[in-house]
Short mmCIF file of C-alpha atoms in Angstrom, two decimals:
data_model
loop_
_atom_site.label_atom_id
_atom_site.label_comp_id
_atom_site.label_asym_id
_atom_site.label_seq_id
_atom_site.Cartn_x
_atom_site.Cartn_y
_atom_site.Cartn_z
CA UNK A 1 76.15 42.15 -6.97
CA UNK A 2 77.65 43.72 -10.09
CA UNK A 3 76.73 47.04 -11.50
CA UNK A 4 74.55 46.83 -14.38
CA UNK A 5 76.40 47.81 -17.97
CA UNK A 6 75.51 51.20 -17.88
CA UNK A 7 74.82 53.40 -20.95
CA UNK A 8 78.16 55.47 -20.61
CA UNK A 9 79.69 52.68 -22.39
CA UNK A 10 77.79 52.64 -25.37
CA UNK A 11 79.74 54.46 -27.42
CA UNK A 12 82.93 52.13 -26.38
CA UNK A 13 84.34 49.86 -29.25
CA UNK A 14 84.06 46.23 -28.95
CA UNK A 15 88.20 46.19 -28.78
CA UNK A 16 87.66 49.04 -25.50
CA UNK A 17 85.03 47.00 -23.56
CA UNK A 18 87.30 43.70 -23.74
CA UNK A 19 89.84 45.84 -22.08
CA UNK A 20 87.70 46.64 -19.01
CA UNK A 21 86.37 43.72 -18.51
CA UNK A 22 89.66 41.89 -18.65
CA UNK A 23 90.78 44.74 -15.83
CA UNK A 24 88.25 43.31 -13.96
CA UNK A 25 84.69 44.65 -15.11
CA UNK A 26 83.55 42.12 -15.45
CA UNK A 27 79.56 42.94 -16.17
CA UNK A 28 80.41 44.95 -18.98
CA UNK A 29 80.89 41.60 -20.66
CA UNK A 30 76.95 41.30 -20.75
CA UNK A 31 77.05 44.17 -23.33
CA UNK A 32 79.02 42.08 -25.74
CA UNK A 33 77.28 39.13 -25.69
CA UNK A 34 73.65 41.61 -26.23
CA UNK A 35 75.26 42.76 -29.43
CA UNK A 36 76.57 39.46 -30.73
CA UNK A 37 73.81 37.33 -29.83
CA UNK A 38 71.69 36.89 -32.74
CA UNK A 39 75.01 37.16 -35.32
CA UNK A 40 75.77 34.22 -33.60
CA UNK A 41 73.15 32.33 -33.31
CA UNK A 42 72.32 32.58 -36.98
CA UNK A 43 75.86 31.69 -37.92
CA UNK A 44 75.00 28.26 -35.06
CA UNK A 45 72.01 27.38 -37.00
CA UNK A 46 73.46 27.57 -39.95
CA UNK A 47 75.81 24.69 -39.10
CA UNK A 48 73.41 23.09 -36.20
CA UNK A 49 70.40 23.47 -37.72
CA UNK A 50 68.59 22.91 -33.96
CA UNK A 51 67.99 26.19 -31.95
CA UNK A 52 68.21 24.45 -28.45
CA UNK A 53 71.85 23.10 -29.30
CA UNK A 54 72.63 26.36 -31.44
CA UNK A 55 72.06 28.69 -27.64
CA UNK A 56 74.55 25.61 -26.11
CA UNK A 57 76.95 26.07 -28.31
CA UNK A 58 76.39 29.91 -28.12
CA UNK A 59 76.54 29.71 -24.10
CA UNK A 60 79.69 27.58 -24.66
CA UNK A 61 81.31 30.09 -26.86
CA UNK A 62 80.86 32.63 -24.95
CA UNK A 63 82.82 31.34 -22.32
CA UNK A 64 85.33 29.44 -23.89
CA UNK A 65 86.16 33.47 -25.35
CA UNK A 66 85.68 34.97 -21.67
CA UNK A 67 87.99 32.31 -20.41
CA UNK A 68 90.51 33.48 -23.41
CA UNK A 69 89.92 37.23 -22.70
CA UNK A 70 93.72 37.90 -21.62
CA UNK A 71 94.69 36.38 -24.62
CA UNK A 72 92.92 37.78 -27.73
CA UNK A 73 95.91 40.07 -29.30
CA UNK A 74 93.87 42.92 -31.12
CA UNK A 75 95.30 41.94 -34.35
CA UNK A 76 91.44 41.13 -35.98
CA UNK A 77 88.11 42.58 -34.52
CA UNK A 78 86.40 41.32 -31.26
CA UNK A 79 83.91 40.01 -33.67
CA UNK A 80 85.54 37.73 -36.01
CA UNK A 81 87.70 36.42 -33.30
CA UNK A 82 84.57 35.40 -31.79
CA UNK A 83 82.44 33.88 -34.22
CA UNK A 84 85.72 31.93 -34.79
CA UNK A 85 85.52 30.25 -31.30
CA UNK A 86 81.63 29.46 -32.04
CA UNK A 87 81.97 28.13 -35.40
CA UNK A 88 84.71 25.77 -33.82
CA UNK A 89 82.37 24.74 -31.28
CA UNK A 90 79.45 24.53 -33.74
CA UNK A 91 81.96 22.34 -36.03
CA UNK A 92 82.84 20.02 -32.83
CA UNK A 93 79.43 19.67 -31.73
CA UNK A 94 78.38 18.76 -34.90
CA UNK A 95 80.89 16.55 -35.62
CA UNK A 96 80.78 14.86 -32.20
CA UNK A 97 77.00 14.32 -32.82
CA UNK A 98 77.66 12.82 -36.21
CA UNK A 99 80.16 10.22 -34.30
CA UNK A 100 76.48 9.65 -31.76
CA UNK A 101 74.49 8.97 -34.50
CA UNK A 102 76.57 6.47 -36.70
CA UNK A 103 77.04 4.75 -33.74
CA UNK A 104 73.55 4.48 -32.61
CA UNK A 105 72.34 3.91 -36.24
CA UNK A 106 74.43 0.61 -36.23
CA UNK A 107 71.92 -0.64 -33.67
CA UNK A 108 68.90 1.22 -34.30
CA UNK A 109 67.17 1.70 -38.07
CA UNK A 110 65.76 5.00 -38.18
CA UNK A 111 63.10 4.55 -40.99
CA UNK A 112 62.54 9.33 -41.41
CA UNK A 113 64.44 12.20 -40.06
CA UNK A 114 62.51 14.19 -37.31
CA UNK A 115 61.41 17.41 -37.14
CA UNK A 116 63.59 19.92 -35.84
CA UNK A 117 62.78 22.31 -33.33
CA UNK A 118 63.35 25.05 -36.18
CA UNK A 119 60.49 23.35 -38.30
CA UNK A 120 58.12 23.70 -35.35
CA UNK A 121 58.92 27.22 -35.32
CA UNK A 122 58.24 27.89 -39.01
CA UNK A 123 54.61 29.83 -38.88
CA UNK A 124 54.61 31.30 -41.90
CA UNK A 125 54.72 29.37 -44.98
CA UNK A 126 57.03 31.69 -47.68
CA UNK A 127 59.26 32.11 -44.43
CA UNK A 128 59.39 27.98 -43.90
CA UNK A 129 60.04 27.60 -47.49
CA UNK A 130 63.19 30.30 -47.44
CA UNK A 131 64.80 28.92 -44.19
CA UNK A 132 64.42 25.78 -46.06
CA UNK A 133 66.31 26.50 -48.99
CA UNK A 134 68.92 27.82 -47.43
CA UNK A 135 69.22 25.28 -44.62
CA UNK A 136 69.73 22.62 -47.80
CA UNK A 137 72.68 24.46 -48.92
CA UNK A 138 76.01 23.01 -48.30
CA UNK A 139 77.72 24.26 -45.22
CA UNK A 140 80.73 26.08 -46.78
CA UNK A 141 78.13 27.83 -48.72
CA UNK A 142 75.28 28.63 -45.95
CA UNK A 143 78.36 29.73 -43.91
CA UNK A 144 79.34 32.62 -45.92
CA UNK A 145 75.07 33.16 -47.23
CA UNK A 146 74.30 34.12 -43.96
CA UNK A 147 77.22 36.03 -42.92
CA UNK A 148 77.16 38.11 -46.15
CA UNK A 149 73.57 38.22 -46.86
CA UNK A 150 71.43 37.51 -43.69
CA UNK A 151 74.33 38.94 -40.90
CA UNK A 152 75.20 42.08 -43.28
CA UNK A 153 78.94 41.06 -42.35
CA UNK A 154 81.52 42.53 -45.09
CA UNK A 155 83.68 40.48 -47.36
CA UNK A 156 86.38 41.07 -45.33
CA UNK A 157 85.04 39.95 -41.58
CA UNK A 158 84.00 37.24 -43.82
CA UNK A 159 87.20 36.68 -44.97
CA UNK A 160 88.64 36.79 -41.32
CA UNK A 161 86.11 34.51 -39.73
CA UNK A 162 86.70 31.34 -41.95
CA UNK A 163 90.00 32.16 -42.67
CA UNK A 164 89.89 32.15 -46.97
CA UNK A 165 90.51 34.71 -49.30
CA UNK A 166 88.21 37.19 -50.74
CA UNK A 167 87.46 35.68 -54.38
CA UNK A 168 86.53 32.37 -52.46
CA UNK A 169 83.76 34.28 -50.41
CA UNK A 170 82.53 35.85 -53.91
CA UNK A 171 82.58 33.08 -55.89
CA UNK A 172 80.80 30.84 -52.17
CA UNK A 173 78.24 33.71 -52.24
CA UNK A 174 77.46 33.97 -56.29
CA UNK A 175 76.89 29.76 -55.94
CA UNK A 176 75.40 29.85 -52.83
CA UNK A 177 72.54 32.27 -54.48
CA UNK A 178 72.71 30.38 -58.05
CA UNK A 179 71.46 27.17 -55.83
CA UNK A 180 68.67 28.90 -53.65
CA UNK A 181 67.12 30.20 -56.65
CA UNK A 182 66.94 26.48 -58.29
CA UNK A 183 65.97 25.28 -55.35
CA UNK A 184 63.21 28.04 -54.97
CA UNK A 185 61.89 27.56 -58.56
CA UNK A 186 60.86 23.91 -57.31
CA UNK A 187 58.25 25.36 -54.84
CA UNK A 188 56.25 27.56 -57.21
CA UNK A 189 54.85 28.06 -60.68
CA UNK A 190 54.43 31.27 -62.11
CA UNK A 191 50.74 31.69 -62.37
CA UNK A 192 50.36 30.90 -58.49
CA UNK A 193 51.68 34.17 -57.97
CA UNK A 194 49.33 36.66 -56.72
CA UNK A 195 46.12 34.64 -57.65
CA UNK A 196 42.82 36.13 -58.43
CA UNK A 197 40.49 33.81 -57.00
CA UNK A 198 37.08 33.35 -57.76
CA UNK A 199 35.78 34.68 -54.25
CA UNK A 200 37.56 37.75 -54.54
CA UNK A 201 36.25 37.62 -58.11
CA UNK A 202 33.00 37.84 -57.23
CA UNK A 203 33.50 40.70 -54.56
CA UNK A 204 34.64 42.70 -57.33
CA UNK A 205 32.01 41.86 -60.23
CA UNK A 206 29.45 42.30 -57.42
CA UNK A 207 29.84 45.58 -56.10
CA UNK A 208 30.63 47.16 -59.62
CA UNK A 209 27.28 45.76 -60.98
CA UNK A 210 25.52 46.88 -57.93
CA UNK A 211 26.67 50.07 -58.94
CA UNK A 212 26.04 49.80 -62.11
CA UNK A 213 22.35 48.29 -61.37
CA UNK A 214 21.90 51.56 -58.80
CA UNK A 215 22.42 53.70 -61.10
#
């Protein structure tokens, strides 16, 4: 049974953990994927758009990098050289599902889309809305969205994960927040906002006239 990753190694670097584990401790690799796990699977979903494929591909990842241990060289962080290997295999997956569906849509007419597992998930209606709007942004401009804005990654990991230069991830990031806020206009008017209904209306105009009346 391996030893569990014990907390002597928490102040390790990413770059010092991949060492051990490719000298052969190997349950220190559990640490990693603990820290990564939810950088990646927001990064999935931004491309998959289906949680249950997005932890696939994030299983698949995960070892397909384990497997390539011995050779990651050190010259770019543990990170970005990961979430490189899972955006190719979000980018395969999807494409290889694309392939599925033009094929089966040649013999089958699908008359609506279906609900994803993320829209069943939604249970809060400003958080539906968000995830929404930025799930209808293009994918070169999610991509860098949610790395920058939603992942807290700098321009520079950024830079090294999809592999463009840093006034492309600026200029991805300034669209990317021009289009959410056109397509977030679309879901409210300005007098919805913070409404003073007519029940709570009446709470108030009651109790001060009560007071009033009491007096």
């Amino acid at each position: 049974m391996n030893p569990p990753a014990d907390h002597m190694t928490d102040t390790f670097s990413d770059e010092e953990i991949v060492k051990r584990v490719v000298n052969g401790e190997k349950h220190l690799y559990e640490k990693l994927m603990r820290k990564f796990n939810e950088r990646l699977y927001r990064i999935s979903m931004s491309i998959i758009n289906d949680d249950k494929e997005a932890e696939d591909i994030m299983q698949t990842a995960y070892l397909n990098a384990y497997r390539q241990l011995s050779n990651f060289k050190y010259q770019s962080s543990f990170s970005t050289w990961l979430i490189r290997i899972l955006i190719n295999e979000s980018l395969l997956h999807k494409k290889r599902k694309a392939q599925l569906e033009k094929t089966l849509t040649e013999h089958i007419r699908i008359d609506h889309q279906p609900e994803t597992p993320l829209d069943n998930l939604m249970n809060k209606e400003l958080k539906a809305i968000l995830e929404k709007a930025v799930l209808t942004l293009p994918e070169k401009y999610r991509l860098v969205f949610v790395m920058r804005e939603i992942q807290g990654m700098t321009t520079n990991e950024t830079m090294e994960a999809l592999e463009i230069g840093e006034s492309n991830v600026k200029i991805r990031l300034n669209r990317a927040k021009e289009m959410l806020r056109t397509e977030l206009n679309s879901y409210w008017q300005p007098g919805e906002l913070l409404e003073f209904n007519l029940t709570r209306c009446d709470v108030i105009v009651n109790y001060v006239m009560h007071k009033i009346n009491a007096g």
